[in-house]
Amino acid sequence: MIKIYNTLSKNKETFKPIQEGQVNIYVCGMTVYDLCHIGHARVMVIFDVVRRWFDILGYSVNYVRNITDIDDKIINRSIQNNESIESLTQRYISEMNADAKALGVMSPSKEPKATEHIQDMLSMIQTLIEKQFAYVAKNGDVFYSVRSFKEYGKLSGKSIEDLRAGERVDIDRNKHDELDFVLWKSAKPNEPSWDSPWGKGRPGWHIECSAMSSHYLGHHFDIHGGGQDLQFPHHENEIAQSEAVHDCKMANYWMHNGFVRVDDEKMSKSLGNFFTIRTVLEKFDPEVVRFFILRAHYRSPLNYSDAHLDDAKLALQRLYVSLRGFKIEDSDVDWRHPLAHKFKEAMDDDFNTPEAISILFELANEINKSKSAPLADLLRALAKTIGLLEKDPETFLKGDEKISLNIDMLILQRYEAKTNKNFKEADRIRSLLLESGIVLEDTPQGTIWRKE
């Protein structure tokens, strides 16, 4: 049985689905006004693995990851670019999908846009007003009354008193209480707006996810996920909205992946240590980036640096090298094998990918000793469950085809030099290739090479 660390209970719990054999997952997605960054990559990869693992366990998975396509940042960027909001958001949705595909992330079951669910949001807000959890301010904004929801703070562990004493909140004279948050923003000149019972306006950010999750997964679903930065106030506010409207628990399990840090500092644009996925992929193979993300437990901080990615590249190469020379057959995992059983135990224990990957290296070591084709098949099959080792080993280790042809030509010249006992020339070619990051290995079957 799989165990999940539940942020709501602050404990690791055995997963029990609401509906037998079915798992419903909602993950907060991207706000599409710019290229995705490495923090977004972590969310995409982590919950892709969660989704894949439930698949492996035989569940029918309904995985919803939303798109925020209307908010202040999007409006401001469209004005800066002199570009329509629709053009801007669609362009960055396409870029996001390209990044996700490169990282081996499967498409969600559903990927709804916020603007497609305005009516759902209006209906929820109207119910909140009727049940006296929300109110219409003098300026036409609609606010959620935080004090009206007695369990506010149960996810983050923050009490109303703590929030009043220490939290920075928006000062808005239209609010009844400084802790209240906006559900509906009254229209400003030249901004997109929709009709509502309270006048033209647009939704607040928090109500979007409450509306979309309930639309696709129902009022009560299994797992809600996202980055640790969303735990408060976004996810806290979602709970307050959804549970006030539906009179039931929103999600049974809340999963939050840890922050991405850059050289031990939190990644942020203000610190100038901000990396887009696209920038990282200019330097590193996408599978190296995925492997790097999965080497850390999803709840731990992930410390980004070129040195750590270089180390991940070398480690991933070791796994691919162990598969070299085998005709790998696509096959199901034999979970009765002791190492496969250990791999499953690791993944069932709160998706412990670092432990699972360590077992892949145990297998690789066994393959290097025994040259066993069945073990090579098992290594490939286990790795594929988390989206790794899906390439041909030679393709991964050698890379660009044109470069490969030039290297093969130099290896042939080196072979001819050795045959003619011109060892000085053979050594020169080896050194030349090594300077270019190409490592040669002389084997009984001939010389093979890989990128350093």
XYZ file of C-alpha atoms in Angstrom:
452
model
C 0.000 0.000 0.000
C 1.219 3.461 -0.869
C 1.880 6.026 1.862
C 1.721 9.788 1.285
C 2.892 12.620 3.499
C -0.253 14.696 4.007
C 0.466 18.380 4.622
C -2.986 18.683 6.174
C -2.323 16.153 8.948
C 1.479 16.646 9.018
C 1.795 12.845 8.921
C 2.548 10.066 6.464
C -0.730 8.262 5.784
C -1.767 5.115 3.928
C -3.551 6.167 0.757
C -7.210 5.154 0.623
C -9.056 6.249 -2.521
C -12.553 7.686 -2.276
C -13.596 5.397 -5.115
C -11.975 1.957 -5.332
C -9.465 1.747 -8.202
C -9.777 5.462 -9.044
C -7.557 8.388 -8.044
C -8.474 12.018 -8.693
C -5.599 14.511 -8.563
C -5.650 18.295 -8.929
C -2.410 20.257 -9.232
C -2.105 24.036 -9.468
C -0.531 24.819 -12.818
C 1.150 27.804 -14.427
C 0.233 31.451 -14.856
C 1.055 31.886 -18.528
C 2.725 35.253 -19.015
C 6.380 34.130 -19.382
C 8.536 31.071 -19.982
C 8.388 28.389 -17.294
C 11.261 28.301 -14.788
C 13.051 25.429 -13.074
C 10.583 25.599 -10.168
C 7.758 24.901 -12.610
C 9.834 22.028 -14.009
C 9.945 20.467 -10.553
C 6.163 20.628 -10.133
C 5.584 19.160 -13.596
C 8.088 16.308 -13.162
C 7.129 15.410 -9.565
C 3.414 15.115 -10.219
C 4.094 13.372 -13.522
C 5.870 10.674 -11.482
C 2.985 10.550 -8.975
C 0.554 10.100 -11.848
C 2.763 7.422 -13.504
C 3.146 5.477 -10.260
C -0.595 5.320 -9.632
C -0.875 4.060 -13.218
C 1.672 1.333 -12.447
C -0.338 0.328 -9.374
C -3.384 -0.198 -11.576
C -5.425 2.877 -10.685
C -7.516 4.758 -13.190
C -5.986 8.233 -12.869
C -7.843 11.482 -13.501
C -5.140 14.155 -13.328
C -6.163 17.800 -13.701
C -3.589 20.613 -13.917
C -5.055 24.042 -14.519
C -3.836 27.062 -16.462
C -4.261 30.586 -15.071
C -4.839 32.724 -18.162
C -6.116 35.897 -16.511
C -4.477 37.876 -13.703
C -2.585 41.122 -13.048
C 0.751 39.838 -14.371
C -0.822 38.675 -17.612
C -2.615 41.987 -18.098
C 0.554 44.004 -17.385
C 2.663 41.876 -19.733
C 0.131 42.180 -22.558
C 0.234 45.968 -22.173
C 4.066 45.974 -22.155
C 4.143 43.817 -25.292
C 1.288 45.661 -27.000
C -0.167 42.203 -27.515
C -3.646 40.796 -26.931
C -4.094 38.685 -23.800
C -5.321 35.749 -25.895
C -2.219 35.881 -28.122
C 0.120 36.204 -25.123
C -1.393 33.362 -23.110
C -1.706 30.982 -26.062
C 1.933 31.595 -27.002
C 3.159 30.782 -23.500
C 0.849 27.763 -23.220
C 2.559 26.411 -26.353
C 5.993 27.150 -24.860
C 4.997 25.471 -21.580
C 3.822 22.361 -23.428
C 7.092 22.243 -25.385
C 9.107 22.381 -22.135
C 6.930 19.704 -20.530
C 7.289 17.402 -23.546
C 11.075 17.843 -23.550
C 11.174 16.818 -19.864
C 9.180 13.660 -20.579
C 6.073 14.961 -18.792
C 2.843 13.319 -19.903
C -0.110 15.574 -20.709
C -2.677 15.861 -17.885
C -6.060 14.201 -18.295
C -7.517 17.720 -18.365
C -5.802 21.111 -18.541
C -8.584 23.693 -18.117
C -8.113 27.442 -18.497
C -9.511 29.758 -15.845
C -11.362 31.869 -18.433
C -13.335 28.774 -19.487
C -14.915 28.517 -16.025
C -16.086 32.030 -15.161
C -19.681 30.822 -14.680
C -18.517 28.162 -12.210
C -16.703 30.858 -10.251
C -19.715 33.203 -10.276
C -21.913 30.390 -8.959
C -19.492 29.653 -6.093
C -19.164 33.326 -5.160
C -22.964 33.755 -5.151
C -23.298 30.761 -2.801
C -20.603 32.166 -0.492
C -22.481 35.476 -0.287
C -25.788 33.715 0.397
C -24.161 31.631 3.165
C -22.572 34.798 4.625
C -18.974 33.713 4.003
C -18.502 36.616 1.570
C -19.710 40.180 1.079
C -19.918 42.819 -1.636
C -17.823 45.903 -0.888
C -18.863 49.475 -1.742
C -16.575 49.537 -4.782
C -18.108 46.377 -6.305
C -15.349 43.985 -5.227
C -16.448 40.767 -3.511
C -14.390 39.583 -0.527
C -14.222 36.344 1.421
C -14.645 36.886 5.170
C -11.770 34.866 6.635
C -13.148 34.998 10.191
C -16.384 33.352 9.037
C -14.549 30.074 8.317
C -13.728 28.624 11.725
C -11.085 26.193 10.438
C -9.058 28.801 8.540
C -5.358 27.998 8.942
C -5.710 24.220 9.291
C -3.469 23.494 6.296
C -0.687 25.969 7.013
C -0.952 25.832 10.798
C -1.413 29.608 10.973
C -3.966 31.017 13.395
C -5.947 34.218 12.838
C -4.031 35.810 15.719
C -0.670 34.867 14.162
C -1.762 36.301 10.848
C -2.863 39.579 12.359
C 0.369 39.879 14.315
C 2.914 38.864 11.717
C 1.613 38.460 8.169
C 1.946 41.127 5.514
C -1.481 41.590 3.948
C -2.877 43.974 1.359
C -4.293 47.118 2.914
C -7.677 47.780 1.293
C -10.184 50.112 2.895
C -13.014 48.291 1.117
C -12.415 45.172 3.238
C -14.232 44.559 6.508
C -11.057 42.916 7.839
C -7.491 43.233 6.564
C -7.209 39.412 6.345
C -10.136 39.078 3.915
C -9.237 38.185 0.332
C -10.807 39.060 -2.987
C -13.142 36.720 -4.866
C -14.240 39.140 -7.593
C -12.485 42.314 -8.731
C -14.604 45.122 -10.150
C -13.650 46.155 -13.670
C -10.938 48.745 -14.299
C -10.725 50.789 -17.515
C -9.303 48.872 -20.511
C -9.039 45.571 -18.591
C -10.836 42.374 -19.624
C -14.063 41.824 -17.710
C -17.125 39.612 -17.463
C -20.692 40.336 -16.444
C -21.662 39.389 -12.896
C -24.499 40.106 -10.421
C -22.168 42.692 -8.842
C -21.190 44.449 -12.053
C -18.472 43.848 -14.607
C -15.220 42.409 -13.271
C -12.908 39.431 -13.202
C -12.195 36.634 -10.718
C -9.607 36.608 -7.960
C -6.885 33.973 -8.271
C -7.955 31.684 -5.407
C -11.535 31.117 -6.601
C -10.266 29.854 -9.962
C -8.830 26.614 -8.569
C -11.800 25.966 -6.285
C -14.133 26.234 -9.266
C -12.049 24.130 -11.666
C -11.223 21.346 -9.207
C -14.873 20.879 -8.237
C -15.978 21.035 -11.893
C -13.689 18.191 -12.979
C -13.192 16.142 -9.808
C -16.251 16.819 -7.688
C -16.654 18.540 -4.343
C -14.491 15.954 -2.537
C -11.485 14.381 -4.265
C -8.352 12.427 -3.413
C -5.191 14.526 -3.841
C -4.469 18.233 -4.223
C -0.889 19.138 -5.074
C 1.406 22.030 -5.859
C 4.546 23.833 -4.820
C 5.281 24.620 -1.169
C 4.955 28.323 -1.950
C 1.223 27.794 -2.625
C 0.440 26.247 0.751
C -0.331 29.708 2.134
C -2.337 31.636 1.233
C -3.497 30.026 -2.042
C -4.304 26.502 -0.867
C -5.531 27.729 2.516
C -7.941 30.021 0.700
C -9.066 27.251 -1.646
C -10.037 25.126 1.355
C -11.930 28.008 2.943
C -13.886 28.690 -0.261
C -14.605 25.102 -1.328
C -15.531 23.698 2.083
C -17.767 26.671 2.871
C -19.660 26.191 -0.397
C -19.904 22.388 -0.451
C -20.074 21.573 3.292
C -17.552 18.759 2.914
C -13.812 18.141 2.963
C -12.162 19.421 -0.219
C -9.265 16.934 -0.629
C -8.124 14.011 1.493
C -4.392 14.418 0.852
C -2.401 17.604 0.260
C 1.028 17.194 -1.347
C 3.592 20.001 -1.606
C 6.977 19.794 -3.297
C 9.881 21.729 -1.774
C 11.443 24.959 -2.996
C 14.132 25.187 -5.650
C 17.252 26.908 -4.364
C 20.159 28.214 -6.411
C 23.554 27.715 -4.791
C 21.739 27.459 -1.437
C 19.694 30.640 -1.912
C 15.987 30.679 -2.718
C 15.462 31.210 -6.422
C 13.882 34.573 -7.201
C 13.891 37.180 -9.921
C 14.845 39.878 -7.413
C 18.071 38.022 -6.525
C 18.945 37.548 -10.185
C 19.297 33.766 -9.752
C 16.264 32.875 -11.831
C 16.522 30.195 -14.544
C 13.952 29.302 -17.186
C 13.631 25.693 -18.306
C 14.594 26.823 -21.795
C 17.878 28.310 -20.542
C 18.754 25.144 -18.615
C 17.982 22.945 -21.635
C 20.453 24.917 -23.732
C 23.192 23.422 -21.526
C 21.804 20.071 -20.443
C 19.911 17.163 -21.963
C 16.259 17.213 -20.783
C 16.586 13.736 -19.293
C 19.540 14.931 -17.205
C 17.295 17.689 -15.815
C 14.521 15.196 -15.049
C 17.036 12.855 -13.397
C 18.451 15.766 -11.361
C 14.952 16.644 -10.085
C 14.178 13.042 -9.117
C 17.458 12.493 -7.259
C 16.065 14.676 -4.456
C 12.969 13.711 -2.482
C 10.054 15.826 -3.662
C 9.492 17.378 -0.208
C 13.154 18.387 0.201
C 14.693 21.611 -1.104
C 16.289 21.155 -4.536
C 19.606 22.980 -4.830
C 20.193 23.994 -8.435
C 23.694 24.579 -9.796
C 25.596 23.678 -12.953
C 27.896 21.520 -10.809
C 24.939 19.483 -9.513
C 23.603 19.066 -13.031
C 27.047 18.002 -14.257
C 27.076 15.387 -11.510
C 23.581 14.233 -12.522
C 24.759 13.937 -16.122
C 27.679 11.682 -15.133
C 25.420 9.531 -12.949
C 22.825 9.113 -15.694
C 25.598 8.210 -18.140
C 26.640 5.376 -15.782
C 23.156 3.901 -16.033
C 23.117 4.182 -19.824
C 26.623 2.690 -20.107
C 25.405 -0.424 -18.270
C 22.748 -0.904 -20.981
C 25.251 -0.646 -23.824
C 25.498 -3.656 -26.105
C 22.147 -5.168 -25.084
C 19.131 -5.464 -27.319
C 16.688 -4.080 -24.803
C 13.222 -5.580 -25.050
C 10.218 -3.621 -23.800
C 8.804 -5.736 -21.013
C 6.721 -5.519 -17.882
C 8.489 -5.392 -14.550
C 8.790 -8.682 -12.700
C 7.989 -7.353 -9.234
C 9.037 -10.698 -7.690
C 12.704 -9.844 -8.338
C 14.280 -8.688 -5.028
C 15.571 -5.400 -6.474
C 12.251 -4.701 -8.207
C 10.501 -5.340 -4.886
C 12.857 -2.881 -3.136
C 12.196 -0.312 -5.888
C 8.442 -0.656 -5.366
C 8.797 -0.352 -1.593
C 10.715 2.910 -2.095
C 8.118 4.364 -4.458
C 5.234 3.248 -2.241
C 6.884 5.126 0.644
C 5.824 8.674 -0.280
C 7.340 8.477 -3.788
C 10.907 8.087 -2.535
C 12.625 8.565 -5.897
C 16.167 8.983 -4.434
C 15.937 5.510 -2.891
C 14.384 4.095 -6.061
C 17.214 5.553 -8.155
C 19.814 4.066 -5.807
C 18.287 0.662 -6.604
C 18.711 1.372 -10.324
C 22.437 1.778 -9.637
C 22.498 -1.526 -7.745
C 21.037 -3.144 -10.846
C 23.533 -1.380 -13.119
C 26.415 -2.716 -11.015
C 25.027 -6.247 -11.291
C 24.693 -5.857 -15.065
C 28.288 -4.642 -15.380
C 29.468 -7.768 -13.538
C 27.189 -10.393 -15.042
C 26.415 -8.977 -18.506
C 22.885 -10.300 -17.940
C 20.345 -9.359 -20.624
C 17.317 -10.047 -18.345
C 18.758 -7.663 -15.739
C 19.271 -5.033 -18.446
C 15.600 -5.448 -19.400
C 14.630 -5.073 -15.747
C 16.718 -1.921 -15.315
C 15.103 -0.340 -18.365
C 11.598 -1.378 -17.254
C 11.998 -0.031 -13.704
C 13.502 3.248 -14.888
C 10.657 3.754 -17.372
C 8.127 3.735 -14.527
C 9.531 7.125 -13.487
C 10.275 8.372 -17.013
C 14.009 7.552 -17.238
C 16.266 5.493 -19.561
C 13.755 5.623 -22.402
C 16.352 6.514 -25.073
C 18.647 4.218 -27.006
C 21.900 4.106 -24.983
C 24.081 4.931 -27.994
C 21.870 7.881 -28.914
C 22.046 9.292 -25.392
C 25.781 8.725 -24.945
C 26.795 10.001 -28.369
C 24.320 12.792 -29.054
C 24.346 14.715 -32.351
C 24.501 12.486 -35.462
C 26.845 14.783 -37.429
C 29.285 14.952 -34.523
C 29.040 11.163 -34.207
C 30.085 10.673 -37.843
C 33.179 12.878 -37.342
C 34.140 11.010 -34.158
C 33.672 7.632 -35.835
C 35.952 8.815 -38.631
C 38.649 9.802 -36.098
C 38.284 6.445 -34.326
C 38.847 4.712 -37.688
C 41.966 6.833 -38.269
C 43.195 5.897 -34.787
C 42.579 2.210 -35.539
C 44.604 2.483 -38.767
C 47.415 4.288 -36.909
C 47.553 1.520 -34.292
C 47.511 -1.151 -37.008
C 50.502 0.592 -38.614
C 52.184 0.796 -35.169
C 51.994 4.590 -35.292
C 51.159 4.790 -31.595
C 52.099 8.456 -31.355
C 49.384 9.341 -33.869
C 46.887 7.034 -32.118
C 47.587 8.756 -28.787
C 47.267 12.169 -30.432
C 43.778 11.304 -31.716
C 42.708 9.969 -28.294
C 43.977 13.193 -26.621
C 42.264 15.342 -29.273
C 38.934 13.630 -28.618
C 39.378 13.830 -24.836
C 39.960 17.595 -25.094
C 36.572 17.745 -26.865
C 34.916 15.796 -24.057
C 34.901 12.415 -25.826
C 36.039 9.361 -23.868
C 37.234 6.269 -25.760
C 36.957 2.744 -24.356
C 38.835 -0.082 -26.095
C 36.857 -3.330 -25.757
C 37.251 -6.820 -27.285
C 34.449 -5.885 -29.669
C 36.203 -2.677 -30.763
C 36.458 0.931 -29.623
C 33.325 2.616 -28.244
C 32.951 6.200 -27.142
C 30.787 8.436 -25.016
C 30.559 12.081 -24.072
C 32.515 12.918 -20.917
